[in-house]
Coordinates of C-alpha atoms in Angstrom, one line a residue:
M161 CA 4.3 -67.1 14.1
Q162 CA 2.7 -63.8 14.8
Q163 CA 5.5 -62.5 16.6
H164 CA 8.2 -63.6 14.0
K165 CA 6.2 -61.7 11.4
R166 CA 6.1 -58.5 13.6
W167 CA 10.0 -58.9 14.2
G168 CA 10.3 -59.0 10.4
R169 CA 8.1 -55.7 10.0
I170 CA 10.2 -54.1 12.5
K171 CA 13.4 -54.3 10.3
R172 CA 12.1 -51.9 8.3
W173 CA 12.3 -49.2 10.9
V174 CA 16.0 -50.1 11.4
G175 CA 17.3 -50.5 7.9
A176 CA 15.3 -48.1 5.7
G177 CA 18.0 -45.3 5.8
A178 CA 15.6 -42.6 6.6
L179 CA 15.5 -40.7 10.0
S180 CA 14.1 -43.5 11.8
L181 CA 17.7 -44.1 13.3
T182 CA 19.8 -41.0 13.3
I183 CA 17.3 -38.2 13.5
L184 CA 14.9 -39.3 16.2
L185 CA 18.0 -40.7 18.2
G186 CA 18.3 -36.9 19.0
Q187 CA 15.1 -37.2 20.9
I188 CA 16.3 -39.9 23.4
P189 CA 18.9 -37.3 25.6
Q190 CA 16.0 -35.1 25.7
L191 CA 13.6 -37.7 27.5
Y192 CA 16.4 -38.5 30.2
A193 CA 18.5 -35.3 30.5
D194 CA 17.5 -33.0 33.3
T195 CA 20.1 -30.4 32.4
P196 CA 21.9 -29.0 29.0
G197 CA 24.6 -30.8 27.8
A198 CA 28.2 -29.7 28.8
V199 CA 30.8 -28.3 26.2
P200 CA 33.8 -30.2 25.8
D201 CA 37.1 -29.1 26.6
I202 CA 39.1 -29.6 23.5
S203 CA 41.9 -27.5 21.8
P204 CA 41.4 -26.4 18.2
W205 CA 44.5 -28.2 16.9
S206 CA 43.3 -31.7 18.3
V207 CA 39.8 -31.3 16.9
A208 CA 40.4 -33.2 13.5
T209 CA 42.5 -36.1 15.0
L210 CA 40.2 -36.4 17.8
N211 CA 37.2 -36.7 15.5
E212 CA 38.5 -39.8 14.3
G213 CA 40.4 -41.1 17.6
E214 CA 37.3 -40.9 19.9
K215 CA 35.5 -43.3 17.5
Y216 CA 38.5 -46.0 18.1
G217 CA 37.3 -46.7 21.8
I218 CA 40.6 -46.1 23.3
Y219 CA 39.5 -43.6 25.7
P220 CA 35.9 -42.5 27.0
M221 CA 34.4 -39.5 25.6
D222 CA 34.0 -38.2 29.3
W223 CA 37.3 -37.4 29.4
Y224 CA 36.2 -34.0 27.4
Y225 CA 34.1 -33.0 30.2
D226 CA 35.7 -33.9 33.5
G227 CA 37.9 -30.7 33.7
T228 CA 41.2 -32.1 33.1
F229 CA 41.2 -33.1 29.5
R230 CA 43.9 -30.0 29.1
Q231 CA 45.9 -30.9 32.5
S232 CA 48.6 -33.2 32.9
I233 CA 47.6 -36.8 32.5
T234 CA 47.3 -39.1 35.7
E235 CA 49.1 -42.3 35.9
A236 CA 45.5 -43.9 35.8
K237 CA 44.5 -42.4 32.7
F238 CA 47.9 -43.0 31.2
E239 CA 47.6 -46.8 32.2
S240 CA 44.1 -46.8 30.9
L241 CA 45.1 -45.4 27.8
L242 CA 48.0 -47.7 27.0
D243 CA 45.7 -50.9 28.1
T244 CA 43.1 -49.9 25.6
T245 CA 45.3 -48.6 22.7
E246 CA 46.9 -52.1 22.9
K247 CA 43.7 -54.1 22.8
K248 CA 42.8 -52.0 19.7
L249 CA 46.0 -52.9 18.1
D250 CA 45.5 -56.6 19.1
Q251 CA 42.5 -56.7 16.9
L252 CA 44.7 -56.7 13.9
G253 CA 45.8 -60.0 14.5
L254 CA 49.6 -59.1 14.4
K255 CA 51.9 -61.6 16.2
K256 CA 53.4 -60.5 19.4
K257 CA 56.8 -60.7 20.6
S258 CA 57.6 -62.6 24.1
G259 CA 57.1 -60.5 27.2
T260 CA 55.4 -57.6 27.9
P261 CA 56.2 -53.8 26.7
S262 CA 57.3 -52.1 29.6
I263 CA 56.0 -48.6 30.8
P264 CA 58.6 -46.1 31.4
A265 CA 58.7 -44.8 35.0
G266 CA 58.9 -41.6 36.5
E267 CA 57.4 -39.1 38.9
V268 CA 56.2 -36.7 35.9
I269 CA 54.5 -38.3 32.9
N270 CA 56.1 -36.0 30.2
R271 CA 55.8 -36.0 26.6
E272 CA 58.6 -38.2 26.0
T273 CA 57.1 -40.9 28.5
I274 CA 53.9 -41.0 26.2
I275 CA 56.0 -41.3 23.1
T276 CA 58.0 -44.0 24.6
A277 CA 55.3 -46.0 25.9
L278 CA 53.4 -45.8 22.8
F279 CA 56.6 -46.7 20.7
Q280 CA 57.0 -49.6 23.3
L281 CA 53.6 -51.0 21.9
I282 CA 54.0 -51.1 18.6
S283 CA 57.5 -52.3 18.7
H284 CA 56.3 -55.4 20.6
Y285 CA 54.4 -56.7 17.5
E286 CA 56.3 -58.5 14.8
L287 CA 55.6 -55.8 12.2
P288 CA 55.7 -56.3 8.3
E289 CA 58.2 -54.5 6.2
A290 CA 55.8 -51.6 5.5
F291 CA 56.5 -50.2 9.2
G292 CA 60.1 -49.3 8.5
N293 CA 62.9 -49.6 10.4
T294 CA 62.0 -49.5 14.4
E295 CA 65.6 -49.5 15.5
I296 CA 66.1 -45.9 15.0
G297 CA 64.8 -45.1 18.5
A298 CA 61.4 -44.2 19.7
V299 CA 61.2 -40.1 19.4
E300 CA 62.8 -40.3 15.8
Y301 CA 60.5 -43.2 14.7
M302 CA 57.4 -41.6 16.1
Q303 CA 58.3 -38.2 14.4
Q304 CA 59.4 -39.8 11.0
T305 CA 55.7 -41.5 11.0
G306 CA 53.9 -38.3 11.8
I307 CA 52.6 -39.9 15.1
V308 CA 54.4 -37.1 17.1
K309 CA 54.4 -33.5 15.9
G310 CA 56.1 -30.5 17.4
T311 CA 55.5 -27.0 17.9
K312 CA 57.3 -23.7 17.1
A313 CA 59.3 -24.6 20.4
G314 CA 60.2 -27.9 19.3
L315 CA 58.8 -31.4 20.7
Q316 CA 59.1 -30.2 24.1
L317 CA 60.1 -33.5 25.5
D318 CA 60.5 -32.6 28.9
Q319 CA 57.0 -30.8 29.5
P320 CA 54.3 -32.7 31.4
A321 CA 52.0 -34.4 28.9
T322 CA 48.3 -33.5 29.0
V323 CA 45.4 -36.0 28.2
E324 CA 44.7 -34.4 25.4
Q325 CA 48.2 -34.7 23.8
A326 CA 48.3 -38.5 24.9
V327 CA 45.1 -39.3 23.4
V328 CA 45.9 -37.6 20.4
M329 CA 49.3 -39.6 20.1
A330 CA 47.5 -42.7 20.6
S331 CA 44.8 -42.2 18.2
R332 CA 47.7 -41.2 15.5
L333 CA 49.3 -44.4 16.4
V334 CA 46.1 -46.5 16.0
E335 CA 45.5 -45.1 12.4
Y336 CA 49.3 -45.5 11.4
T337 CA 49.2 -49.0 12.4
Y338 CA 45.9 -50.1 11.2
D339 CA 47.0 -48.5 7.6
K340 CA 50.3 -49.9 7.5
A341 CA 48.9 -53.4 8.3
G342 CA 46.0 -52.8 5.8
G343 CA 43.5 -53.2 8.3
G344 CA 40.3 -51.2 9.2
A345 CA 36.8 -51.7 8.5
E346 CA 36.0 -52.5 4.9
G347 CA 32.6 -50.8 4.8
L348 CA 30.5 -50.7 1.6
L349 CA 32.0 -48.3 -0.9
W350 CA 31.0 -48.3 -4.8
K351 CA 32.9 -46.1 -7.4
V352 CA 30.8 -45.1 -10.3
T353 CA 32.3 -43.1 -13.4
H354 CA 31.4 -41.2 -16.4
N355 CA 33.3 -39.2 -18.8
N356 CA 35.6 -37.4 -16.2
N357 CA 33.2 -37.7 -13.1
T358 CA 33.3 -40.1 -10.2
L359 CA 31.0 -40.8 -7.4
Y360 CA 32.0 -42.7 -4.6
L361 CA 29.0 -44.2 -2.7
L362 CA 29.4 -45.2 0.7
G363 CA 26.5 -47.2 2.5
S364 CA 25.8 -45.9 6.1
V365 CA 25.0 -47.8 9.2
H366 CA 23.2 -44.8 11.1
L367 CA 24.2 -46.1 14.7
G368 CA 27.8 -47.1 14.9
I369 CA 30.3 -49.1 17.1
T370 CA 34.1 -48.6 17.7
D371 CA 35.0 -51.6 15.5
M372 CA 33.7 -49.7 12.7
Y373 CA 36.9 -47.5 13.0
P374 CA 39.3 -46.8 11.6
M375 CA 37.9 -47.3 8.3
H376 CA 39.9 -48.7 5.7
K377 CA 42.4 -46.3 4.2
S378 CA 40.7 -46.8 0.6
I379 CA 37.3 -45.2 2.3
R380 CA 39.1 -42.4 3.8
D381 CA 41.3 -41.5 0.7
A382 CA 38.2 -41.6 -1.5
F383 CA 36.5 -39.0 0.8
A384 CA 39.9 -36.9 0.8
A385 CA 39.7 -36.9 -3.0
S386 CA 36.2 -35.7 -3.5
D387 CA 35.3 -32.2 -4.3
D388 CA 32.2 -32.4 -1.9
L389 CA 30.0 -34.6 0.4
W390 CA 26.5 -35.6 -0.5
V391 CA 24.1 -37.1 2.3
E392 CA 20.2 -37.8 2.7
V393 CA 19.6 -35.0 5.1
D394 CA 22.5 -33.0 6.7
I395 CA 21.7 -34.0 10.4
V396 CA 24.5 -31.8 11.8
N397 CA 23.6 -28.4 10.7
G398 CA 20.1 -28.9 9.3
D399 CA 17.3 -27.1 11.2
M400 CA 15.4 -29.9 12.6
T401 CA 12.4 -27.9 13.7
Y402 CA 10.2 -29.1 10.9
F403 CA 10.8 -32.7 11.6
Q404 CA 10.3 -32.1 15.7
D405 CA 7.0 -29.9 15.0
Q406 CA 5.5 -33.0 12.7
M407 CA 6.3 -35.5 15.7
V408 CA 3.8 -33.8 18.2
Y409 CA 0.4 -32.7 18.0
S410 CA -0.5 -29.0 17.7
D411 CA -4.3 -29.0 17.6
G412 CA -4.7 -29.6 21.4
T413 CA -5.3 -33.1 21.2
K414 CA -3.3 -36.1 22.6
L415 CA -2.0 -39.3 21.8
Q416 CA -4.7 -41.0 23.4
D417 CA -7.1 -39.3 21.2
H418 CA -5.6 -41.1 18.3
I419 CA -4.9 -44.7 19.2
P420 CA -6.9 -47.5 20.6
A421 CA -7.1 -47.8 24.6
A422 CA -5.5 -50.9 24.4
T423 CA -2.3 -49.7 22.5
Y424 CA -2.1 -46.6 25.0
D425 CA -2.1 -49.3 28.0
K426 CA 0.7 -51.3 26.2
L427 CA 2.8 -48.1 25.9
Q428 CA 2.3 -47.2 29.7
R429 CA 3.3 -50.6 30.5
L430 CA 6.5 -50.5 28.3
L431 CA 7.2 -47.0 29.8
K432 CA 6.9 -48.5 33.3
K433 CA 9.3 -51.2 32.2
L434 CA 11.8 -48.5 30.8
E435 CA 11.3 -46.4 34.2
M436 CA 10.0 -43.5 32.2
P437 CA 7.2 -41.1 32.9
A438 CA 3.9 -42.4 32.1
N439 CA 3.0 -38.8 30.2
T440 CA 6.6 -39.0 28.0
F441 CA 4.9 -39.7 24.8
D442 CA 1.1 -38.1 25.4
S443 CA 2.1 -35.1 22.8
Y444 CA 3.8 -37.4 20.4
K445 CA 2.2 -38.8 17.0
P446 CA 2.3 -42.7 16.6
F447 CA 5.4 -42.6 14.1
G448 CA 7.5 -40.5 16.3
I449 CA 7.1 -43.0 19.1
S450 CA 7.8 -45.8 17.2
N451 CA 10.8 -44.6 15.6
T452 CA 12.1 -43.6 19.0
L453 CA 11.2 -46.7 21.1
T454 CA 12.7 -48.9 18.1
T455 CA 15.8 -47.1 18.8
L456 CA 15.7 -47.2 22.4
G457 CA 15.3 -51.2 21.9
Y458 CA 18.9 -51.0 21.1
F459 CA 20.3 -50.3 24.4
E460 CA 19.9 -51.5 28.0
D461 CA 21.5 -48.0 29.1
P462 CA 20.1 -45.1 27.1
A463 CA 23.3 -43.3 27.8
D464 CA 25.0 -45.9 25.3
S465 CA 22.9 -44.1 22.6
G466 CA 25.4 -41.4 22.4
L467 CA 28.4 -43.4 21.6
A468 CA 26.2 -45.3 18.8
M469 CA 25.3 -41.5 17.3
A470 CA 28.7 -40.5 17.5
T471 CA 30.0 -43.5 15.4
G472 CA 27.1 -43.2 13.1
V473 CA 29.0 -43.2 9.5
D474 CA 26.7 -40.2 8.0
R475 CA 27.4 -38.2 11.2
H476 CA 31.4 -39.1 11.0
F477 CA 31.4 -37.8 7.5
L478 CA 29.4 -34.6 7.9
L479 CA 31.7 -33.7 11.0
S480 CA 34.8 -34.5 8.8
A481 CA 33.5 -32.4 5.8
L482 CA 33.0 -29.6 8.3
L483 CA 36.4 -29.8 9.7
T484 CA 38.0 -30.0 6.1
G485 CA 35.7 -27.2 4.4
K486 CA 34.3 -29.8 2.1
P487 CA 31.0 -28.6 0.9
I488 CA 27.8 -30.3 1.9
H489 CA 24.9 -31.1 -0.1
E490 CA 21.7 -33.0 0.6
L491 CA 19.8 -35.5 -1.8
E492 CA 16.7 -35.0 0.1
S493 CA 15.4 -32.6 2.8
I494 CA 14.1 -32.7 6.6
K495 CA 10.6 -31.8 5.1
L496 CA 10.7 -34.6 2.7
Q497 CA 11.6 -37.1 5.6
A498 CA 9.3 -35.9 8.0
D499 CA 6.6 -36.1 5.7
L500 CA 7.2 -39.8 4.9
F501 CA 6.0 -40.7 8.0
A502 CA 3.7 -37.9 9.3
D503 CA 1.6 -38.4 5.9
V504 CA 1.1 -42.2 6.9
P505 CA -2.6 -42.8 7.9
V506 CA -3.0 -42.5 11.4
D507 CA -4.6 -46.0 11.8
T508 CA -1.5 -47.5 10.1
Q509 CA 0.5 -45.4 12.4
A510 CA -1.3 -46.9 15.4
K511 CA -1.3 -50.4 14.2
E512 CA 2.6 -50.2 13.4
L513 CA 3.2 -48.9 17.1
E514 CA 1.3 -51.8 18.6
E515 CA 3.3 -54.2 16.7
I516 CA 6.6 -52.3 18.0
L517 CA 5.1 -52.3 21.6
D518 CA 4.4 -56.1 21.4
V519 CA 7.9 -56.7 20.3
L520 CA 9.6 -54.5 23.2
L521 CA 7.1 -56.0 25.7
S522 CA 8.3 -59.7 24.7
E523 CA 10.8 -61.4 26.8
T524 CA 13.3 -61.3 23.7
G525 CA 12.1 -58.1 21.9
S526 CA 14.9 -55.7 22.6
K527 CA 17.4 -58.5 22.4
N528 CA 16.4 -59.4 19.1
I529 CA 16.5 -55.5 18.1
A530 CA 19.8 -55.1 19.4
N531 CA 21.2 -58.6 17.7
N532 CA 19.9 -57.1 14.6
L533 CA 21.7 -54.0 14.9
K534 CA 25.0 -55.9 15.7
Q535 CA 24.8 -58.2 12.7
M536 CA 24.2 -55.2 10.3
Q537 CA 27.4 -53.3 11.6
Q538 CA 29.3 -56.7 11.5
Y539 CA 28.4 -57.3 7.8
W540 CA 29.5 -53.5 7.2
I541 CA 32.7 -54.0 8.9
E542 CA 33.5 -57.0 6.7
G543 CA 32.5 -55.3 3.7
D544 CA 29.6 -58.2 3.3
A545 CA 27.0 -56.7 0.9
E546 CA 25.4 -59.8 0.3
G547 CA 25.1 -60.6 4.0
L548 CA 23.8 -57.3 4.6
K549 CA 21.2 -57.5 1.6
K550 CA 19.7 -61.0 3.1
T551 CA 19.5 -59.6 6.6
L552 CA 17.6 -56.3 5.3
A553 CA 15.4 -58.6 3.0
A554 CA 14.2 -61.2 5.5
E555 CA 10.7 -61.4 6.6
G556 CA 9.6 -59.2 3.9
A557 CA 11.0 -56.0 5.6
F558 CA 11.3 -54.2 2.7
T559 CA 7.9 -55.1 0.8
E560 CA 5.3 -54.5 3.4
G561 CA 3.4 -51.9 4.8
D562 CA 2.3 -48.1 4.0
T563 CA 5.4 -46.7 5.8
N564 CA 7.8 -48.9 4.0
Q565 CA 6.7 -48.2 0.6
R566 CA 7.3 -44.4 1.2
L567 CA 10.7 -45.1 2.6
I568 CA 11.9 -46.9 -0.7
G569 CA 10.6 -46.8 -4.3
E570 CA 10.5 -43.2 -5.5
R571 CA 13.0 -42.0 -3.2
D572 CA 15.6 -44.3 -4.6
K573 CA 14.4 -43.3 -8.4
N574 CA 14.9 -39.8 -7.2
M575 CA 18.2 -40.0 -5.6
A576 CA 19.6 -41.8 -8.9
I577 CA 18.3 -39.1 -10.8
K578 CA 20.4 -36.5 -9.0
L579 CA 23.3 -38.6 -8.9
A580 CA 23.2 -39.0 -12.4
Q581 CA 23.1 -35.2 -13.1
L582 CA 26.5 -35.1 -11.0
L583 CA 27.7 -37.7 -13.5
E584 CA 26.8 -35.8 -16.6
K585 CA 28.0 -32.6 -15.5
D586 CA 30.6 -30.7 -17.7
G587 CA 34.3 -31.0 -16.5
T588 CA 35.8 -33.0 -13.9
H589 CA 34.1 -33.5 -10.5
T590 CA 34.4 -36.1 -7.6
S591 CA 31.5 -36.6 -5.1
F592 CA 31.4 -38.8 -2.0
V593 CA 27.7 -39.8 -1.3
V594 CA 26.7 -41.1 1.9
V595 CA 23.1 -42.6 2.4
G596 CA 21.9 -45.6 4.2
A597 CA 23.3 -48.8 3.1
A598 CA 20.0 -50.4 2.4
H599 CA 19.7 -47.9 -0.7
Y600 CA 22.9 -49.5 -2.2
V601 CA 22.6 -53.1 -1.5
M602 CA 18.8 -53.8 -2.1
E603 CA 18.0 -54.8 -5.8
G604 CA 16.3 -52.2 -7.7
M605 CA 17.7 -49.3 -5.7
V606 CA 20.2 -46.6 -6.1
V607 CA 23.2 -49.0 -7.5
D608 CA 20.8 -50.9 -9.7
L609 CA 19.4 -48.0 -11.0
L610 CA 22.8 -46.3 -11.8
K611 CA 23.9 -49.4 -13.9
E612 CA 20.5 -49.4 -15.8
K613 CA 21.5 -45.9 -16.8
G614 CA 24.6 -47.2 -18.2
Y615 CA 27.4 -45.8 -15.9
D616 CA 30.2 -48.1 -14.7
V617 CA 29.4 -48.9 -11.2
Q618 CA 32.0 -51.0 -9.2
L619 CA 32.2 -52.4 -5.8
V620 CA 35.4 -51.3 -4.4
E621 CA 37.3 -54.4 -3.1
K622 CA 39.9 -53.8 -0.3

């Protein structure tokens, strides 16, 4: 029973929509990396497409860094890309024709080979009428649909295809097929209107998976139609120095000076289990350790955290806004969110750290945390606001604890006030607002507060 209660309390760390997932995840690579991160080898023309395509799971992002991304694609990578692209298309549930699609043969894998192979993939499904006439030929069809785009020199069909060109075309094919079939993750999107102003409210899951992409076209269209993007905190461009400073002691003391010896001993046991140095967190305050350890609990391999962070919903739209020149605004600030955690009394921080350590040291603790995240992600994919609400509300996860009370309540009221100001502006304006899904689905939070103010708030059905 006590273990059950502790697990319920942990859920507030993973669902409250503050920095407990996204910002502090940025600390994990620093704990494991010995060298600075490499710079991806990507051409400017492909960046916008790859911002979407890299999240589909059809190629590993390691391809950006192996020194061959802009070189001719190898047969092994070509076959891998076709296989994973087909698996992604299979998820749409379209009926397949008999036989198997043939892979064009040739000594050189040129652009025409890639185009033909991808066309063979899509043609192998029994496609609805919305896909148009696929009998016109590979190059013409792929060009008409925008999957293939030329240069000033034309399509250059006989030129060797690079890895970059191949993954760009495969990414376009996935998006095109999902859109025509009406597929894609449904997400949690509300439309709020008042006079001539509109808000699109998208609930975020801060750590993502490839099944969350591509998002349903209605979500992407809402973003494209918006004049600006609003987020809790700009985790891409923001200066994280204040938050990082708040996470550590600056007075010469160490963690051991602030928490019970028994709690510190449990931390050492967990670090040994994770094969991390014993002094990893000696300079950290308890709240910083709690957040980081909770995130570590999601992954058997810490390297998996990179993909989870890259596929986080808020991060995706922040990058999309940067690429499209869309203004980015914050509903809160780094300082506010850092203080939410740092101002919790140290005794409470220590108690909550011990609860998390007990869960992670148990036989099923990490598995429970990972399963909880997967469940939230699946509800998001299915657009199941009620399912997510029940998961987040279970075990009193949003009603107990000093930290929890700081994460909700006043924050939601302040967010609602700022959003109401956007709705009351003169003229015509549309904003896309991405915050943690809990702030929208839970009773008495942002969505309910906007309804109470008399605005028209509708869940967007897909």
